[in-house]
């Protein structure tokens, strides 16, 4: 006889709190998460990385569910493809301790740190663009460099509204959909952090990792350069606009890298394990000039098409180019309050008109520029005399004389532009500035906003204001100089002294090409005096004027004001003061007394 089993007594379910904001691992496996941050207990027990959805991602998912549309593809399937561990660094770790050299316990090879700038550049060009973004894990580990950029680096030149908006909001917003811009931002953050360490703002107990930090910045800088080349080849208005915004980041990195080299030279020779090459300068003056002139070139290509426009939907589609976890980190950082406190000391901008050297330059500039113009006229007379006694009898000589004439004309034009810059800063009424359209400030930006209005305001030619930094006005001279003058600076400096005479009592004919090239570098040295005035306006321009003038001094201190072709020992060839060197010496003395 079948016996009916007695029903089990009803056992009420214990009240519990549902897990609605659990980590991605627990939600993917539909298990309860204790929602402990930064890592839940279940992930800690399994010794695996733990990652949470951001509030923006949660809002997007819930909004699409409420609207009845198909939900967005989450990070889960993409994570399975890339197998990306999202590592949350400990708050106690210093920024240097989060470098790849520290995280990998120095097991990676350091041979890449010894590569020169040119060799690394050639290596990056040969690699496909997609392969540079394949190591997403490394990018995750280095996102603290983006945080440092947002917390400290972007505050540079914040007193200029257009520059401040571009660096704090406009360009970082583009980085959400452009991995190349993100890499350049991280490179700039690495350079800024290196300067903070060398200047004492960051703890110096991690200086042994400084070489790895500098190499990390160089690596991301090269990826950014490759991204610029890739987008320029598309010749699309949208890509040209992003290239123009991207090039704005490459220029300050070149200047920052120069300052790092200067600070390292002040400390002393690098150790073999520092990963820094102290024998050769990492970036010469020509390199940052090439980048600066490239910014102008991309700007002209971008704004030559008046139909350039990007709506929000295009930027939303480009979010697929960046890994969701990385984009989430960027959006979270961008959504932080603007007035958030920072542990970093803000850079104190001292405008050029307040520089202690400003009155000294103002009282000596007229005579110095007149002497520079006189030197150009003397070289011109020397060239005419040589062409008269050696007339062109064939095509080769004729082409050589035409090239000399073009180079000398470019030097004279560069001198006139320098005089124009002098009048703009010291005598504003003597120079008529062109009137540029006034782009009014729009409403506050959202996380997804069109970059064209702010980029157009940023790219507008600067108008000098004595109460504002003169950095953009001074650097505008580099963009306005002719290409022939720029090509003279690309050549190496000639020997410090000409060839000796054939025998006693006879002087050799001065080398016209040498005199033209020295004239070009003399003009450059005079511009560097204006660069000294802006050395305290930005943290990246502090080591630009004085070191360059010091390097050029052996070529000009004893013969800068000599008449071309004058005999040694004559009254006109006696040692005279070279104005750039005099201003450099005064600036060093003033710096010593102000410290």
XYZ file of C-alpha atoms in Angstrom:
595
model
C 0.000 0.000 0.000
C 1.367 3.343 -1.100
C 1.862 5.731 1.674
C 1.508 9.417 1.028
C 4.475 11.415 2.167
C 3.684 14.180 4.549
C 4.266 17.617 3.052
C 7.241 19.480 4.369
C 6.461 22.371 6.610
C 6.700 25.760 4.910
C 9.927 27.503 5.771
C 9.865 31.225 5.186
C 12.803 32.675 3.260
C 15.122 34.791 5.248
C 15.085 38.450 4.304
C 18.187 39.466 2.393
C 19.501 42.349 0.440
C 19.616 41.878 -3.294
C 22.802 42.567 -5.169
C 21.947 45.158 -7.789
C 25.339 46.813 -8.215
C 27.640 43.809 -8.074
C 30.890 43.383 -9.923
C 31.019 42.129 -13.488
C 32.250 38.659 -12.482
C 29.391 38.012 -10.052
C 26.757 39.433 -12.382
C 28.003 37.376 -15.302
C 27.657 34.187 -13.230
C 24.417 35.316 -11.557
C 25.747 34.977 -8.027
C 25.419 37.358 -5.151
C 28.125 39.973 -4.726
C 28.882 41.725 -1.455
C 29.676 44.887 -3.492
C 32.870 45.565 -1.583
C 35.128 47.992 -3.410
C 37.660 48.048 -4.928
C 37.479 44.213 -4.914
C 34.641 42.063 -3.621
C 35.369 39.180 -1.241
C 34.496 36.546 -3.826
C 37.057 37.932 -6.299
C 39.625 38.256 -3.548
C 39.054 34.624 -2.583
C 39.487 33.510 -6.190
C 42.495 35.840 -6.625
C 41.157 37.433 -9.750
C 40.723 41.048 -10.846
C 37.482 42.739 -9.869
C 35.745 45.440 -11.898
C 32.495 47.343 -11.400
C 30.263 49.081 -13.877
C 30.374 52.862 -13.655
C 27.302 54.946 -12.946
C 27.279 56.144 -16.541
C 27.216 52.578 -17.864
C 24.460 51.625 -15.426
C 22.446 54.634 -16.513
C 22.840 53.780 -20.200
C 21.743 50.170 -19.666
C 18.696 51.134 -17.589
C 17.737 53.891 -20.030
C 17.697 51.509 -22.971
C 15.733 48.921 -21.027
C 13.133 51.524 -20.112
C 12.873 52.698 -23.718
C 12.247 49.149 -24.953
C 15.180 49.130 -27.362
C 17.751 46.416 -27.659
C 20.277 46.727 -24.845
C 23.788 47.780 -25.653
C 26.485 45.183 -25.909
C 28.249 45.139 -22.573
C 31.872 44.533 -21.767
C 31.381 40.855 -20.984
C 31.758 39.383 -24.448
C 34.558 41.790 -25.275
C 36.325 40.879 -22.052
C 36.169 37.221 -23.000
C 37.880 38.007 -26.308
C 40.653 40.165 -24.878
C 40.843 38.397 -21.494
C 41.614 41.724 -19.853
C 42.253 41.850 -16.123
C 41.210 45.234 -14.769
C 43.696 45.888 -11.996
C 42.697 48.427 -9.390
C 45.913 49.932 -7.992
C 46.185 50.225 -4.262
C 45.744 53.773 -2.942
C 48.972 53.374 -0.981
C 51.030 52.823 -4.117
C 52.966 55.825 -5.326
C 52.557 56.890 -8.980
C 56.043 55.633 -9.822
C 55.312 52.300 -8.154
C 52.524 51.751 -10.689
C 54.869 51.894 -13.664
C 55.289 48.770 -15.803
C 58.806 48.282 -14.420
C 57.408 48.003 -10.894
C 54.344 45.912 -11.755
C 56.399 43.398 -13.715
C 59.119 43.327 -11.040
C 61.620 44.500 -13.611
C 61.382 41.237 -15.544
C 60.842 42.919 -18.898
C 63.836 43.636 -21.047
C 65.212 47.151 -20.856
C 66.700 47.131 -24.334
C 63.864 49.286 -25.618
C 64.850 52.078 -23.266
C 68.181 52.498 -25.049
C 66.628 53.120 -28.441
C 67.110 56.558 -29.889
C 64.212 58.776 -30.865
C 64.807 58.216 -34.571
C 65.121 54.431 -34.278
C 61.991 54.187 -32.171
C 60.149 56.382 -34.633
C 61.112 54.130 -37.538
C 60.055 51.057 -35.582
C 56.634 52.485 -34.843
C 56.016 53.456 -38.448
C 56.636 49.916 -39.659
C 54.119 48.384 -37.258
C 50.405 48.271 -38.108
C 48.240 50.653 -36.152
C 45.994 47.968 -34.703
C 48.915 46.098 -33.178
C 49.823 49.110 -31.076
C 46.506 48.881 -29.220
C 46.563 45.111 -28.723
C 48.182 45.293 -25.286
C 45.105 46.660 -23.579
C 46.277 45.238 -20.268
C 49.293 47.542 -20.286
C 47.025 50.454 -21.119
C 44.898 49.610 -18.088
C 47.927 49.660 -15.829
C 49.058 53.034 -17.136
C 45.720 54.836 -16.859
C 47.082 56.577 -13.772
C 49.017 58.738 -16.261
C 45.714 59.982 -17.668
C 44.566 60.710 -14.124
C 47.745 62.697 -13.510
C 47.097 64.661 -16.675
C 43.579 65.535 -15.520
C 44.688 66.350 -11.960
C 47.826 68.356 -12.670
C 49.066 68.610 -16.265
C 45.966 70.221 -17.767
C 46.125 73.049 -15.208
C 49.067 74.533 -17.118
C 48.113 77.855 -18.765
C 44.676 77.656 -17.177
C 44.416 81.450 -17.023
C 43.867 81.496 -20.812
C 40.179 80.510 -21.248
C 40.429 78.868 -24.679
C 43.571 76.926 -23.779
C 42.156 75.860 -20.425
C 38.930 74.539 -21.946
C 40.764 72.674 -24.707
C 43.171 70.927 -22.340
C 40.743 70.208 -19.512
C 37.611 69.201 -21.408
C 37.787 69.322 -25.201
C 40.781 67.094 -25.925
C 40.098 64.579 -23.095
C 36.567 64.142 -24.460
C 38.039 63.228 -27.843
C 40.293 60.677 -26.134
C 37.216 58.632 -25.190
C 36.754 57.723 -28.850
C 40.330 58.077 -30.095
C 42.962 55.763 -28.564
C 45.761 57.734 -30.225
C 44.781 60.935 -28.417
C 44.541 58.943 -25.192
C 48.111 57.714 -25.658
C 49.349 61.263 -26.233
C 47.546 62.439 -23.095
C 49.200 59.652 -21.126
C 52.585 60.550 -22.616
C 52.110 64.152 -21.527
C 51.066 62.957 -18.077
C 54.218 60.824 -17.849
C 56.392 63.780 -18.845
C 54.684 66.029 -16.304
C 55.091 63.411 -13.576
C 58.783 63.080 -14.426
C 59.195 66.842 -14.094
C 57.331 66.746 -10.776
C 59.786 64.147 -9.487
C 62.849 66.041 -10.685
C 61.604 69.366 -9.274
C 60.684 67.922 -5.884
C 56.872 67.989 -6.100
C 56.714 64.189 -6.072
C 58.713 61.942 -3.705
C 62.241 61.316 -4.951
C 62.545 57.917 -3.281
C 61.352 56.352 -6.541
C 63.930 58.001 -8.787
C 65.259 54.571 -9.743
C 62.012 54.055 -11.681
C 62.324 57.409 -13.463
C 63.916 55.815 -16.518
C 60.988 53.417 -16.901
C 58.533 56.307 -16.548
C 60.320 58.334 -19.231
C 60.405 55.311 -21.544
C 56.680 54.803 -20.998
C 56.020 58.393 -22.016
C 58.186 58.022 -25.121
C 56.359 54.846 -26.099
C 52.916 56.428 -25.859
C 54.196 59.520 -27.660
C 55.281 57.368 -30.596
C 51.881 55.674 -30.693
C 50.274 59.101 -30.799
C 52.516 60.133 -33.694
C 51.535 57.017 -35.609
C 47.865 57.718 -34.976
C 48.291 61.214 -36.431
C 49.873 59.803 -39.587
C 47.098 57.243 -39.922
C 44.291 59.809 -39.634
C 45.970 62.277 -41.975
C 45.987 59.640 -44.709
C 42.180 59.395 -44.618
C 41.821 63.066 -45.667
C 38.392 63.188 -44.025
C 37.211 66.465 -42.429
C 36.415 64.719 -39.158
C 39.854 63.066 -39.017
C 41.619 66.315 -39.903
C 39.862 68.053 -37.017
C 40.983 65.328 -34.631
C 44.516 65.469 -36.039
C 44.613 69.207 -35.377
C 43.484 68.675 -31.787
C 45.911 65.778 -31.431
C 48.870 67.799 -32.692
C 48.263 70.297 -29.892
C 49.401 67.584 -27.447
C 52.535 66.601 -29.362
C 54.068 70.075 -29.151
C 54.161 70.463 -25.329
C 55.502 66.917 -24.985
C 58.540 67.828 -27.092
C 59.200 70.855 -24.882
C 58.614 68.817 -21.723
C 61.079 66.194 -22.917
C 63.686 68.892 -23.410
C 63.169 70.127 -19.872
C 63.520 66.597 -18.508
C 66.891 66.295 -20.246
C 67.951 69.649 -18.797
C 66.892 68.668 -15.270
C 68.733 65.362 -15.562
C 71.882 67.189 -16.625
C 71.582 69.420 -13.549
C 71.345 66.396 -11.269
C 74.342 64.643 -12.778
C 75.201 61.890 -15.226
C 72.621 59.085 -15.296
C 73.440 55.682 -13.922
C 73.590 52.655 -16.265
C 70.313 51.341 -14.823
C 68.372 54.594 -15.069
C 67.339 53.959 -18.661
C 68.106 57.571 -19.650
C 70.637 58.445 -22.305
C 72.516 61.459 -21.038
C 75.078 61.753 -23.839
C 72.691 62.956 -26.518
C 69.778 65.338 -26.314
C 66.504 63.490 -26.768
C 64.754 66.208 -28.743
C 66.624 69.040 -30.405
C 65.105 72.441 -31.037
C 64.355 71.408 -34.607
C 62.088 68.571 -33.466
C 59.681 70.710 -31.482
C 59.745 73.311 -34.253
C 58.710 70.641 -36.753
C 55.811 69.646 -34.510
C 54.775 73.263 -33.940
C 54.771 74.024 -37.647
C 52.856 70.783 -38.171
C 50.134 72.057 -35.840
C 49.699 75.075 -38.093
C 49.684 72.922 -41.223
C 46.986 70.607 -39.901
C 44.976 73.609 -38.749
C 45.019 75.111 -42.219
C 43.994 71.787 -43.749
C 41.216 71.427 -41.192
C 39.695 74.898 -41.457
C 40.073 75.216 -45.217
C 36.836 73.216 -45.403
C 34.027 75.280 -43.908
C 31.711 72.253 -43.773
C 33.647 70.521 -40.994
C 31.139 69.399 -38.401
C 30.702 66.478 -36.091
C 27.483 65.632 -34.320
C 27.049 63.602 -31.171
C 26.064 60.405 -32.972
C 29.441 60.204 -34.709
C 31.273 60.445 -31.410
C 28.935 57.850 -29.908
C 29.763 55.420 -32.701
C 33.468 56.032 -32.207
C 33.224 54.801 -28.631
C 33.457 51.333 -30.126
C 37.110 52.045 -31.054
C 38.065 52.262 -27.370
C 37.758 49.334 -25.031
C 34.656 49.758 -22.845
C 36.584 49.416 -19.589
C 39.015 52.133 -20.650
C 36.231 54.390 -21.906
C 34.434 53.883 -18.600
C 37.509 55.027 -16.693
C 37.844 58.129 -18.863
C 34.180 59.070 -18.569
C 34.299 58.615 -14.809
C 37.309 60.909 -14.576
C 35.684 63.495 -16.816
C 32.520 63.477 -14.711
C 34.367 64.488 -11.544
C 33.640 67.997 -10.215
C 35.733 70.742 -11.732
C 36.641 72.189 -8.342
C 37.835 68.874 -6.936
C 40.798 69.196 -4.532
C 44.185 68.104 -5.825
C 47.265 66.907 -3.989
C 49.492 68.539 -6.593
C 50.691 72.092 -6.251
C 49.269 74.213 -9.044
C 51.734 75.866 -11.397
C 52.143 79.574 -10.705
C 52.107 81.315 -14.069
C 54.261 84.447 -14.245
C 53.425 86.366 -17.405
C 56.193 87.804 -19.561
C 55.492 91.423 -18.644
C 56.170 90.549 -14.981
C 59.460 88.762 -15.666
C 62.415 90.536 -13.977
C 64.305 90.500 -17.293
C 61.481 92.321 -19.094
C 62.692 95.907 -18.376
C 66.272 94.953 -19.276
C 65.188 93.602 -22.650
C 62.932 96.606 -23.193
C 65.844 99.030 -22.753
C 68.341 97.156 -24.955
C 66.230 95.563 -27.671
C 66.285 98.449 -30.168
C 70.069 98.595 -30.466
C 70.297 94.796 -30.601
C 67.794 94.446 -33.431
C 69.440 97.271 -35.368
C 72.783 95.459 -35.092
C 71.122 92.247 -36.271
C 69.623 94.004 -39.286
C 73.011 95.586 -40.039
C 74.608 92.160 -40.028
C 72.076 90.957 -42.564
C 72.879 93.911 -44.818
C 76.626 93.196 -44.562
C 76.094 89.576 -45.551
C 73.994 90.783 -48.464
C 76.798 93.086 -49.668
C 79.316 90.270 -49.286
C 77.141 87.981 -51.392
C 76.767 90.601 -54.145
C 80.520 91.169 -54.238
C 81.221 87.456 -54.525
C 78.618 87.044 -57.269
C 80.199 89.966 -59.113
C 83.680 88.472 -59.100
C 82.391 84.954 -59.715
C 79.521 85.342 -62.187
C 77.398 82.297 -62.966
C 78.622 80.737 -66.169
C 76.624 77.523 -65.995
C 73.346 76.222 -64.637
C 74.925 74.781 -61.498
C 76.418 78.109 -60.399
C 73.234 79.939 -61.278
C 71.155 77.549 -59.165
C 73.589 77.933 -56.266
C 73.366 81.717 -56.371
C 69.577 81.603 -56.524
C 69.509 79.312 -53.488
C 71.794 81.709 -51.599
C 69.608 84.658 -52.484
C 66.482 82.812 -51.345
C 68.121 81.818 -48.048
C 69.329 85.350 -47.358
C 65.926 86.806 -48.234
C 64.338 84.348 -45.793
C 66.749 85.491 -43.064
C 65.903 89.128 -43.718
C 62.195 88.306 -43.554
C 62.713 86.405 -40.293
C 64.489 89.480 -38.899
C 61.575 91.692 -39.917
C 59.134 89.274 -38.259
C 61.270 89.387 -35.120
C 61.108 93.182 -35.153
C 57.352 92.877 -35.584
C 57.209 90.577 -32.549
C 59.301 93.079 -30.611
C 56.893 95.872 -31.459
C 53.889 93.735 -30.529
C 55.200 93.050 -27.021
C 57.056 96.251 -26.132
C 55.255 98.816 -28.295
C 51.727 97.525 -28.937
C 50.623 100.682 -30.747
C 53.251 100.340 -33.470
C 51.876 97.073 -34.853
C 48.380 96.743 -36.263
C 47.002 93.349 -35.319
C 44.517 91.804 -37.770
C 40.940 91.546 -36.665
C 39.797 87.978 -36.187
C 36.220 86.762 -35.777
C 35.072 86.605 -32.195
C 33.792 83.152 -31.327
C 31.624 83.580 -28.277
C 31.783 81.148 -25.403
C 29.034 78.584 -25.546
C 27.204 76.821 -22.804
C 28.891 74.330 -20.506
C 30.091 71.228 -22.315
C 28.566 67.813 -21.894
C 30.471 64.530 -21.888
C 29.611 64.054 -25.553
C 29.995 67.381 -27.329
C 31.113 68.636 -30.704
C 34.760 69.727 -30.556
C 34.609 72.155 -33.455
C 33.554 75.360 -31.583
C 36.255 75.178 -28.917
C 38.852 73.926 -31.383
C 38.125 76.837 -33.696
C 38.526 79.294 -30.827
C 41.761 77.616 -29.773
C 43.156 77.701 -33.320
C 42.389 81.392 -33.853
C 45.549 83.564 -34.114
C 46.612 84.965 -30.744
C 46.137 88.627 -29.903
C 48.702 89.886 -27.424
C 47.455 91.230 -24.106
C 50.048 92.463 -21.569
C 47.881 91.069 -18.772
C 47.848 87.585 -20.344
C 50.648 85.086 -21.072
C 52.640 85.922 -24.194
C 53.528 82.296 -24.932
C 51.329 81.898 -27.992
C 52.402 85.278 -29.371
C 56.099 84.435 -29.039
C 55.734 80.965 -30.566
C 53.742 82.396 -33.467
C 57.048 83.707 -34.864
C 58.186 80.120 -35.462
C 55.135 79.452 -37.629
C 55.459 82.655 -39.641
C 59.106 82.281 -40.659
C 59.679 81.216 -44.286
C 60.434 77.623 -45.125
C 63.869 78.555 -46.513
C 64.848 79.974 -43.124
C 63.611 76.856 -41.383
C 65.715 74.711 -43.721
C 68.831 76.622 -42.615
C 68.168 75.595 -39.023
C 67.869 71.978 -40.105
C 71.517 71.985 -41.147
C 74.229 71.365 -38.550
C 76.157 74.338 -37.278
C 79.305 75.197 -39.277
C 82.765 75.086 -37.672
C 83.375 77.760 -35.067
C 86.258 79.265 -37.059
C 86.919 79.573 -40.760
C 89.859 77.911 -42.470
C 93.221 79.604 -41.759
C 94.861 81.794 -44.426
C 97.043 80.172 -47.050
C 100.160 82.073 -45.877
C 101.032 85.001 -43.654
C 99.687 88.347 -44.699
C 96.801 87.013 -46.821
C 93.214 86.587 -45.740
C 90.847 84.044 -47.160
C 87.593 84.983 -48.809
C 84.736 84.593 -46.334
C 82.432 81.679 -46.978
C 79.087 83.190 -47.931
C 77.150 80.027 -47.137
C 78.704 79.938 -43.667
C 77.866 83.604 -43.062
C 74.253 83.072 -44.128
C 73.862 80.077 -41.855
C 75.427 81.906 -38.905
C 73.062 84.794 -39.576
C 70.122 82.385 -39.381
C 71.306 81.034 -36.028
C 71.987 84.560 -34.774
C 68.374 85.470 -35.553
C 67.293 82.323 -33.745
C 69.359 83.283 -30.691
C 67.726 86.726 -30.614
C 64.309 85.049 -30.615
C 65.440 82.877 -27.706
C 65.707 86.056 -25.614
C 61.935 86.419 -25.990
C 61.657 82.737 -25.054
C 63.392 83.549 -21.755
C 60.585 85.987 -20.944
C 57.974 83.212 -21.206
C 59.954 80.567 -19.304
C 57.743 81.004 -16.214
C 54.443 81.019 -18.089
C 54.384 77.246 -18.570
C 56.085 74.347 -16.861
C 57.222 73.042 -20.262
C 59.088 76.167 -21.450
C 61.382 76.624 -18.441
C 64.488 75.158 -20.109
C 64.211 76.594 -23.593
C 65.975 79.961 -23.845
C 68.998 79.876 -21.534
C 70.374 76.404 -22.457
C 70.066 77.061 -26.198
C 71.834 80.429 -25.996
C 74.564 78.848 -23.887
C 75.126 76.197 -26.552
C 75.314 78.812 -29.325
C 77.607 81.196 -27.437
C 80.942 79.729 -28.698
C 79.987 80.638 -32.279
C 79.027 84.256 -31.576
C 80.621 85.662 -28.435
C 83.887 86.608 -30.151
C 82.693 87.376 -33.632
C 78.974 87.986 -33.704
C 79.342 91.666 -34.502
C 82.355 91.410 -36.799
C 81.974 92.655 -40.316
C 82.130 89.777 -42.780
C 85.549 89.781 -44.390
C 87.221 92.003 -41.776
C 90.799 91.244 -40.778
C 91.467 89.643 -37.387
C 92.759 92.166 -34.874
C 91.136 95.167 -36.546
C 89.027 97.524 -34.410
C 85.845 96.139 -35.920
C 86.771 92.579 -34.947
C 87.499 93.222 -31.293
C 85.466 91.251 -28.793
C 82.110 92.856 -28.277
C 79.103 91.826 -26.222
C 76.662 89.521 -27.947
C 73.176 90.639 -26.939
C 71.600 87.158 -26.514
C 74.508 86.081 -24.311
C 74.301 89.286 -22.259
C 70.585 88.771 -21.671
C 71.208 85.121 -20.832
C 73.818 86.088 -18.231
C 71.522 88.692 -16.685
C 68.667 86.175 -16.578
C 70.859 83.657 -14.771
C 71.915 86.267 -12.219
C 68.330 87.369 -11.642
C 67.258 83.762 -11.245
C 69.987 83.200 -8.681
C 68.916 86.204 -6.593
C 65.200 85.408 -6.814
C 65.607 81.852 -5.558
